[in-house]
Amino acid sequence: QLYRLVSMGAEYQLRDMVIDDPGLLGQTREIWLQAHSEAGSYLKGQVAADSDQADRKVKDQQVLWLDQLRAAGRTESRFNTTFFTAGDSREPEMAGIKVALYGSFFTLLVTFFIAFPIGVSAAVYLEEFAPRNRLTDLIEININNLAAVPSIVFGLLGLAVFINFFELPRSAPLVGGIVLSLMTLPTIIITSRAAIQSVSPSIREAALGVGASKLQTVFHHVLPVAMPGILTGSIIGMAQALGESAPLLMIGMVAFIMDAPTGITDPATVLPVQIYLWADSPERGFTEKTSAAIMVLMGFLIVMNALAIYLRKRFELK
């Protein structure tokens, strides 16, 4: 019961200290060790000591030891830095979001480099160069319909096509990025077309009037003016992709990953899926981890939306 007061990672902490400084052997030192999640819950007042011992994981003897340590000033409440520096773990106090952050970064990177150029190019073609006929009308209708398709359908598509047919690695940011790019494409195309439509016709007429070609008019005059709206729509689409979990669950990005990925083909998970996994865990300590991860995800979404507003205002001022 005494050993259950400290985290299972304490033995690795002591091992690393001895490896770094073998002279510690045979000496008496005072060091601080991370508490076990259940012991931490009691110290934070989340576990009632007067409740039945069978209803709590912190036993009476452990409660006595913890009270003695607290009375002697041997306990402190500190921020658990492993939350940002460690991968997933079965022990709540040792679990972190490092792998999820890396996985989210690589997944969004793939999503951006696929969805942005294809989406903007499609919007430019449909708005400026495509002939008005039944085929383009059908394409526009399908694009609008794709924007309303549930995200899990894209996950099923990724599972059937990219994993089962093309045999791409399961639980990899590459597959996740491709799936999210397909989901984000309609949003980018629609917002980019709206931005291009908002450009004043006088700009096109003036460029054509001084001898510019259709291509020069679009890329040298129309696109720079429409860029604030295009960037805003693209960033909002990326923020939507960052918060998605259903399509990624379908392609297997729910694996227990402890090591951070080094590329887009390494197994990884993403922040929304990590939140889902922790929320489904029965341990009390994962409740706090879930709340903290949600705050981090909300922070990223707020930053991305603020960036979209900032870029829009900056280009509009120019």
PDB file of C-alpha atoms in Angstrom, residues 14-228:
ATOM      1  CA  LEU A  14      15.032   7.335  -9.568  1.00  0.00           C
ATOM      2  CA  ARG A  15      16.687   5.114 -12.167  1.00  0.00           C
ATOM      3  CA  ASP A  16      17.469   8.082 -14.415  1.00  0.00           C
ATOM      4  CA  MET A  17      18.899  10.024 -11.464  1.00  0.00           C
ATOM      5  CA  VAL A  18      21.265   7.177 -10.594  1.00  0.00           C
ATOM      6  CA  ILE A  19      22.296   6.710 -14.231  1.00  0.00           C
ATOM      7  CA  ASP A  20      23.055  10.419 -14.569  1.00  0.00           C
ATOM      8  CA  ASP A  21      24.966  10.531 -11.269  1.00  0.00           C
ATOM      9  CA  PRO A  22      26.168   7.105  -9.995  1.00  0.00           C
ATOM     10  CA  GLY A  23      27.637   8.855  -6.967  1.00  0.00           C
ATOM     11  CA  LEU A  24      24.133   9.014  -5.487  1.00  0.00           C
ATOM     12  CA  LEU A  25      24.359   5.332  -4.540  1.00  0.00           C
ATOM     13  CA  GLY A  26      24.822   4.943  -0.806  1.00  0.00           C
ATOM     14  CA  GLN A  27      23.751   8.527  -0.084  1.00  0.00           C
ATOM     15  CA  THR A  28      20.652   9.915   1.574  1.00  0.00           C
ATOM     16  CA  ARG A  29      18.891  12.589  -0.457  1.00  0.00           C
ATOM     17  CA  GLU A  30      15.543  14.349  -0.177  1.00  0.00           C
ATOM     18  CA  ILE A  31      13.661  14.270  -3.487  1.00  0.00           C
ATOM     19  CA  TRP A  32      10.107  14.962  -4.573  1.00  0.00           C
ATOM     20  CA  LEU A  33       8.178  12.171  -6.298  1.00  0.00           C
ATOM     21  CA  GLN A  34       4.957  12.375  -8.243  1.00  0.00           C
ATOM     22  CA  ALA A  35       1.940  11.060  -6.350  1.00  0.00           C
ATOM     23  CA  HIS A  36      -0.306   8.345  -7.685  1.00  0.00           C
ATOM     24  CA  SER A  37      -3.495   9.713  -9.232  1.00  0.00           C
ATOM     25  CA  GLU A  38      -5.700   8.224  -6.487  1.00  0.00           C
ATOM     26  CA  ALA A  39      -3.477   9.649  -3.759  1.00  0.00           C
ATOM     27  CA  GLY A  40      -3.540  12.993  -5.544  1.00  0.00           C
ATOM     28  CA  SER A  41      -7.329  12.889  -5.698  1.00  0.00           C
ATOM     29  CA  TYR A  42      -7.469  12.431  -1.930  1.00  0.00           C
ATOM     30  CA  LEU A  43      -5.011  15.263  -1.290  1.00  0.00           C
ATOM     31  CA  LYS A  44      -7.106  17.554  -3.502  1.00  0.00           C
ATOM     32  CA  GLY A  45     -10.254  16.742  -1.541  1.00  0.00           C
ATOM     33  CA  GLN A  46     -11.922  14.688  -4.265  1.00  0.00           C
ATOM     34  CA  VAL A  47     -12.121  11.562  -2.089  1.00  0.00           C
ATOM     35  CA  ALA A  48     -13.928  11.607   1.255  1.00  0.00           C
ATOM     36  CA  ALA A  49     -11.931   9.905   4.004  1.00  0.00           C
ATOM     37  CA  ASP A  50     -15.068   9.123   6.023  1.00  0.00           C
ATOM     38  CA  SER A  51     -16.637   7.093   3.202  1.00  0.00           C
ATOM     39  CA  ASP A  52     -16.672   3.309   3.238  1.00  0.00           C
ATOM     40  CA  GLN A  53     -13.224   1.872   2.455  1.00  0.00           C
ATOM     41  CA  ALA A  54     -14.780  -0.509  -0.067  1.00  0.00           C
ATOM     42  CA  ASP A  55     -16.066   2.475  -2.088  1.00  0.00           C
ATOM     43  CA  ARG A  56     -12.664   4.134  -2.573  1.00  0.00           C
ATOM     44  CA  LYS A  57      -9.277   3.030  -3.871  1.00  0.00           C
ATOM     45  CA  VAL A  58      -7.352   4.960  -1.202  1.00  0.00           C
ATOM     46  CA  LYS A  59      -7.388   2.652   1.816  1.00  0.00           C
ATOM     47  CA  ASP A  60      -7.486   3.702   5.473  1.00  0.00           C
ATOM     48  CA  GLN A  61      -3.778   3.074   6.041  1.00  0.00           C
ATOM     49  CA  GLN A  62      -2.933   5.129   2.967  1.00  0.00           C
ATOM     50  CA  VAL A  63      -5.197   7.929   4.193  1.00  0.00           C
ATOM     51  CA  LEU A  64      -3.301   7.915   7.500  1.00  0.00           C
ATOM     52  CA  TRP A  65       0.069   8.123   5.735  1.00  0.00           C
ATOM     53  CA  LEU A  66      -1.122  10.911   3.445  1.00  0.00           C
ATOM     54  CA  ASP A  67      -2.467  12.913   6.387  1.00  0.00           C
ATOM     55  CA  GLN A  68       0.866  12.533   8.171  1.00  0.00           C
ATOM     56  CA  LEU A  69       2.801  13.636   5.066  1.00  0.00           C
ATOM     57  CA  ARG A  70       0.529  16.638   4.600  1.00  0.00           C
ATOM     58  CA  ALA A  71       0.832  17.641   8.257  1.00  0.00           C
ATOM     59  CA  ALA A  72       4.626  17.449   7.968  1.00  0.00           C
ATOM     60  CA  GLY A  73       4.630  19.640   4.846  1.00  0.00           C
ATOM     61  CA  ARG A  74       5.788  16.766   2.647  1.00  0.00           C
ATOM     62  CA  THR A  75       3.122  17.269  -0.031  1.00  0.00           C
ATOM     63  CA  GLU A  76       2.843  20.023  -2.626  1.00  0.00           C
ATOM     64  CA  SER A  77       0.460  20.791  -5.463  1.00  0.00           C
ATOM     65  CA  ARG A  78       2.387  21.394  -8.700  1.00  0.00           C
ATOM     66  CA  PHE A  79       1.599  21.482 -12.393  1.00  0.00           C
ATOM     67  CA  ASN A  80       2.234  18.094 -13.963  1.00  0.00           C
ATOM     68  CA  THR A  81       4.615  18.907 -16.830  1.00  0.00           C
ATOM     69  CA  THR A  82       4.346  15.363 -18.191  1.00  0.00           C
ATOM     70  CA  PHE A  83       0.962  16.440 -19.562  1.00  0.00           C
ATOM     71  CA  PHE A  84       2.814  18.128 -22.435  1.00  0.00           C
ATOM     72  CA  THR A  85       5.954  15.964 -22.570  1.00  0.00           C
ATOM     73  CA  ALA A  86       4.598  12.391 -22.382  1.00  0.00           C
ATOM     74  CA  GLY A  87       2.497  10.140 -24.566  1.00  0.00           C
ATOM     75  CA  ASP A  88      -0.514   8.120 -23.524  1.00  0.00           C
ATOM     76  CA  SER A  89      -0.309   5.860 -20.473  1.00  0.00           C
ATOM     77  CA  ARG A  90      -2.502   3.508 -18.463  1.00  0.00           C
ATOM     78  CA  GLU A  91      -1.645   5.558 -15.369  1.00  0.00           C
ATOM     79  CA  PRO A  92      -3.428   8.955 -15.376  1.00  0.00           C
ATOM     80  CA  GLU A  93      -0.577  10.857 -13.729  1.00  0.00           C
ATOM     81  CA  MET A  94       1.860   9.638 -16.409  1.00  0.00           C
ATOM     82  CA  ALA A  95      -0.382  10.303 -19.427  1.00  0.00           C
ATOM     83  CA  GLY A  96       0.190  13.271 -21.717  1.00  0.00           C
ATOM     84  CA  ILE A  97      -0.849  14.797 -25.030  1.00  0.00           C
ATOM     85  CA  LYS A  98       2.550  14.913 -26.757  1.00  0.00           C
ATOM     86  CA  VAL A  99       1.675  12.129 -29.207  1.00  0.00           C
ATOM     87  CA  ALA A 100      -1.745  13.674 -29.871  1.00  0.00           C
ATOM     88  CA  LEU A 101      -0.195  17.088 -30.562  1.00  0.00           C
ATOM     89  CA  TYR A 102       2.341  15.608 -32.981  1.00  0.00           C
ATOM     90  CA  GLY A 103      -0.365  13.536 -34.653  1.00  0.00           C
ATOM     91  CA  SER A 104      -2.669  16.549 -34.997  1.00  0.00           C
ATOM     92  CA  PHE A 105       0.170  18.605 -36.502  1.00  0.00           C
ATOM     93  CA  PHE A 106       1.088  16.002 -39.125  1.00  0.00           C
ATOM     94  CA  THR A 107      -2.571  15.313 -39.934  1.00  0.00           C
ATOM     95  CA  LEU A 108      -3.374  18.999 -40.428  1.00  0.00           C
ATOM     96  CA  LEU A 109      -0.203  19.411 -42.484  1.00  0.00           C
ATOM     97  CA  VAL A 110      -1.355  16.715 -44.911  1.00  0.00           C
ATOM     98  CA  THR A 111      -4.877  18.165 -44.908  1.00  0.00           C
ATOM     99  CA  PHE A 112      -3.661  21.666 -45.746  1.00  0.00           C
ATOM    100  CA  PHE A 113      -1.300  20.675 -48.554  1.00  0.00           C
ATOM    101  CA  ILE A 114      -4.055  18.629 -50.207  1.00  0.00           C
ATOM    102  CA  ALA A 115      -7.207  20.650 -49.541  1.00  0.00           C
ATOM    103  CA  PHE A 116      -5.933  24.225 -49.954  1.00  0.00           C
ATOM    104  CA  PRO A 117      -4.406  24.075 -53.462  1.00  0.00           C
ATOM    105  CA  ILE A 118      -7.108  21.774 -54.835  1.00  0.00           C
ATOM    106  CA  GLY A 119      -9.928  23.740 -53.204  1.00  0.00           C
ATOM    107  CA  VAL A 120      -8.720  27.163 -54.348  1.00  0.00           C
ATOM    108  CA  SER A 121      -7.924  25.890 -57.848  1.00  0.00           C
ATOM    109  CA  ALA A 122     -11.374  24.331 -58.151  1.00  0.00           C
ATOM    110  CA  ALA A 123     -13.010  27.550 -56.955  1.00  0.00           C
ATOM    111  CA  VAL A 124     -11.055  29.655 -59.456  1.00  0.00           C
ATOM    112  CA  TYR A 125     -11.873  27.311 -62.323  1.00  0.00           C
ATOM    113  CA  LEU A 126     -15.582  27.056 -61.515  1.00  0.00           C
ATOM    114  CA  GLU A 127     -15.961  30.788 -60.990  1.00  0.00           C
ATOM    115  CA  GLU A 128     -13.767  32.200 -63.743  1.00  0.00           C
ATOM    116  CA  PHE A 129     -13.136  29.631 -66.468  1.00  0.00           C
ATOM    117  CA  ALA A 130     -15.751  26.858 -66.399  1.00  0.00           C
ATOM    118  CA  PRO A 131     -18.511  27.086 -69.018  1.00  0.00           C
ATOM    119  CA  ARG A 132     -22.055  27.388 -67.719  1.00  0.00           C
ATOM    120  CA  ASN A 133     -23.711  24.105 -68.628  1.00  0.00           C
ATOM    121  CA  ARG A 134     -25.384  21.112 -67.023  1.00  0.00           C
ATOM    122  CA  LEU A 135     -22.077  19.520 -66.064  1.00  0.00           C
ATOM    123  CA  THR A 136     -20.878  22.515 -64.048  1.00  0.00           C
ATOM    124  CA  ASP A 137     -24.339  22.845 -62.487  1.00  0.00           C
ATOM    125  CA  LEU A 138     -24.139  19.188 -61.433  1.00  0.00           C
ATOM    126  CA  ILE A 139     -20.651  19.725 -59.981  1.00  0.00           C
ATOM    127  CA  GLU A 140     -21.826  22.754 -57.989  1.00  0.00           C
ATOM    128  CA  ILE A 141     -24.811  20.847 -56.616  1.00  0.00           C
ATOM    129  CA  ASN A 142     -22.582  17.942 -55.569  1.00  0.00           C
ATOM    130  CA  ILE A 143     -20.111  20.282 -53.867  1.00  0.00           C
ATOM    131  CA  ASN A 144     -22.928  21.857 -51.851  1.00  0.00           C
ATOM    132  CA  ASN A 145     -24.277  18.413 -50.970  1.00  0.00           C
ATOM    133  CA  LEU A 146     -20.838  17.168 -49.877  1.00  0.00           C
ATOM    134  CA  ALA A 147     -20.636  20.023 -47.381  1.00  0.00           C
ATOM    135  CA  ALA A 148     -23.674  18.537 -45.605  1.00  0.00           C
ATOM    136  CA  VAL A 149     -22.480  14.913 -45.564  1.00  0.00           C
ATOM    137  CA  PRO A 150     -21.823  13.584 -42.006  1.00  0.00           C
ATOM    138  CA  SER A 151     -18.124  13.361 -41.256  1.00  0.00           C
ATOM    139  CA  ILE A 152     -18.306   9.667 -40.378  1.00  0.00           C
ATOM    140  CA  VAL A 153     -19.161   8.915 -44.030  1.00  0.00           C
ATOM    141  CA  PHE A 154     -15.748  10.255 -45.018  1.00  0.00           C
ATOM    142  CA  GLY A 155     -14.252   7.948 -42.398  1.00  0.00           C
ATOM    143  CA  LEU A 156     -16.005   4.966 -43.975  1.00  0.00           C
ATOM    144  CA  LEU A 157     -14.694   6.064 -47.372  1.00  0.00           C
ATOM    145  CA  GLY A 158     -11.160   6.283 -46.010  1.00  0.00           C
ATOM    146  CA  LEU A 159     -11.458   2.845 -44.417  1.00  0.00           C
ATOM    147  CA  ALA A 160     -12.762   1.212 -47.594  1.00  0.00           C
ATOM    148  CA  VAL A 161     -10.575   2.971 -50.165  1.00  0.00           C
ATOM    149  CA  PHE A 162      -7.331   4.131 -48.602  1.00  0.00           C
ATOM    150  CA  ILE A 163      -6.807   1.361 -46.027  1.00  0.00           C
ATOM    151  CA  ASN A 164      -8.511  -1.720 -47.477  1.00  0.00           C
ATOM    152  CA  PHE A 165      -7.963  -1.047 -51.193  1.00  0.00           C
ATOM    153  CA  PHE A 166      -4.726   0.967 -51.362  1.00  0.00           C
ATOM    154  CA  GLU A 167      -3.404  -0.667 -48.153  1.00  0.00           C
ATOM    155  CA  LEU A 168      -2.084   2.568 -46.659  1.00  0.00           C
ATOM    156  CA  PRO A 169      -0.890   2.297 -43.030  1.00  0.00           C
ATOM    157  CA  ARG A 170      -3.680   2.251 -40.483  1.00  0.00           C
ATOM    158  CA  SER A 171      -3.716   4.924 -37.774  1.00  0.00           C
ATOM    159  CA  ALA A 172      -1.299   7.113 -39.771  1.00  0.00           C
ATOM    160  CA  PRO A 173      -1.541  10.911 -40.183  1.00  0.00           C
ATOM    161  CA  LEU A 174      -1.265  10.362 -43.947  1.00  0.00           C
ATOM    162  CA  VAL A 175      -4.623   8.590 -44.124  1.00  0.00           C
ATOM    163  CA  GLY A 176      -6.167  10.919 -41.559  1.00  0.00           C
ATOM    164  CA  GLY A 177      -5.023  13.955 -43.523  1.00  0.00           C
ATOM    165  CA  ILE A 178      -6.419  12.604 -46.797  1.00  0.00           C
ATOM    166  CA  VAL A 179      -9.786  11.852 -45.187  1.00  0.00           C
ATOM    167  CA  LEU A 180      -9.989  15.271 -43.527  1.00  0.00           C
ATOM    168  CA  SER A 181      -8.944  16.994 -46.756  1.00  0.00           C
ATOM    169  CA  LEU A 182     -11.886  15.368 -48.553  1.00  0.00           C
ATOM    170  CA  MET A 183     -14.157  16.585 -45.776  1.00  0.00           C
ATOM    171  CA  THR A 184     -12.683  20.111 -45.831  1.00  0.00           C
ATOM    172  CA  LEU A 185     -12.639  20.563 -49.628  1.00  0.00           C
ATOM    173  CA  PRO A 186     -16.321  21.609 -49.976  1.00  0.00           C
ATOM    174  CA  THR A 187     -15.906  24.273 -47.285  1.00  0.00           C
ATOM    175  CA  ILE A 188     -12.796  25.730 -48.930  1.00  0.00           C
ATOM    176  CA  ILE A 189     -14.356  25.658 -52.411  1.00  0.00           C
ATOM    177  CA  ILE A 190     -17.587  27.331 -51.296  1.00  0.00           C
ATOM    178  CA  THR A 191     -15.887  30.075 -49.266  1.00  0.00           C
ATOM    179  CA  SER A 192     -13.274  30.680 -51.967  1.00  0.00           C
ATOM    180  CA  ARG A 193     -15.964  31.041 -54.623  1.00  0.00           C
ATOM    181  CA  ALA A 194     -17.858  33.465 -52.411  1.00  0.00           C
ATOM    182  CA  ALA A 195     -14.679  35.512 -51.939  1.00  0.00           C
ATOM    183  CA  ILE A 196     -14.021  35.589 -55.690  1.00  0.00           C
ATOM    184  CA  GLN A 197     -17.629  36.598 -56.393  1.00  0.00           C
ATOM    185  CA  SER A 198     -17.303  39.508 -53.960  1.00  0.00           C
ATOM    186  CA  VAL A 199     -14.536  41.103 -56.050  1.00  0.00           C
ATOM    187  CA  SER A 200     -15.866  44.164 -57.850  1.00  0.00           C
ATOM    188  CA  PRO A 201     -16.447  43.662 -61.603  1.00  0.00           C
ATOM    189  CA  SER A 202     -14.708  46.984 -62.222  1.00  0.00           C
ATOM    190  CA  ILE A 203     -11.371  45.364 -61.268  1.00  0.00           C
ATOM    191  CA  ARG A 204     -11.799  42.722 -63.944  1.00  0.00           C
ATOM    192  CA  GLU A 205     -12.955  45.276 -66.508  1.00  0.00           C
ATOM    193  CA  ALA A 206     -10.046  47.611 -65.758  1.00  0.00           C
ATOM    194  CA  ALA A 207      -7.480  44.816 -66.088  1.00  0.00           C
ATOM    195  CA  LEU A 208      -8.976  43.585 -69.341  1.00  0.00           C
ATOM    196  CA  GLY A 209      -9.224  47.164 -70.595  1.00  0.00           C
ATOM    197  CA  VAL A 210      -5.461  47.730 -70.344  1.00  0.00           C
ATOM    198  CA  GLY A 211      -4.701  44.557 -72.280  1.00  0.00           C
ATOM    199  CA  ALA A 212      -4.355  41.908 -69.557  1.00  0.00           C
ATOM    200  CA  SER A 213      -5.310  38.384 -70.511  1.00  0.00           C
ATOM    201  CA  LYS A 214      -8.021  36.452 -68.685  1.00  0.00           C
ATOM    202  CA  LEU A 215      -5.363  34.465 -66.819  1.00  0.00           C
ATOM    203  CA  GLN A 216      -3.452  37.604 -65.812  1.00  0.00           C
ATOM    204  CA  THR A 217      -6.656  39.275 -64.690  1.00  0.00           C
ATOM    205  CA  VAL A 218      -7.555  36.390 -62.409  1.00  0.00           C
ATOM    206  CA  PHE A 219      -4.143  35.722 -60.848  1.00  0.00           C
ATOM    207  CA  HIS A 220      -2.756  39.285 -60.732  1.00  0.00           C
ATOM    208  CA  HIS A 221      -5.884  41.246 -59.830  1.00  0.00           C
ATOM    209  CA  VAL A 222      -8.847  39.120 -58.721  1.00  0.00           C
ATOM    210  CA  LEU A 223      -7.105  36.588 -56.461  1.00  0.00           C
ATOM    211  CA  PRO A 224      -5.114  39.166 -54.418  1.00  0.00           C
ATOM    212  CA  VAL A 225      -8.351  41.016 -53.650  1.00  0.00           C
ATOM    213  CA  ALA A 226     -10.201  37.787 -52.814  1.00  0.00           C
ATOM    214  CA  MET A 227      -7.362  36.382 -50.700  1.00  0.00           C
ATOM    215  CA  PRO A 228      -8.744  37.595 -47.302  1.00  0.00           C
TER     216      PRO A 228
END
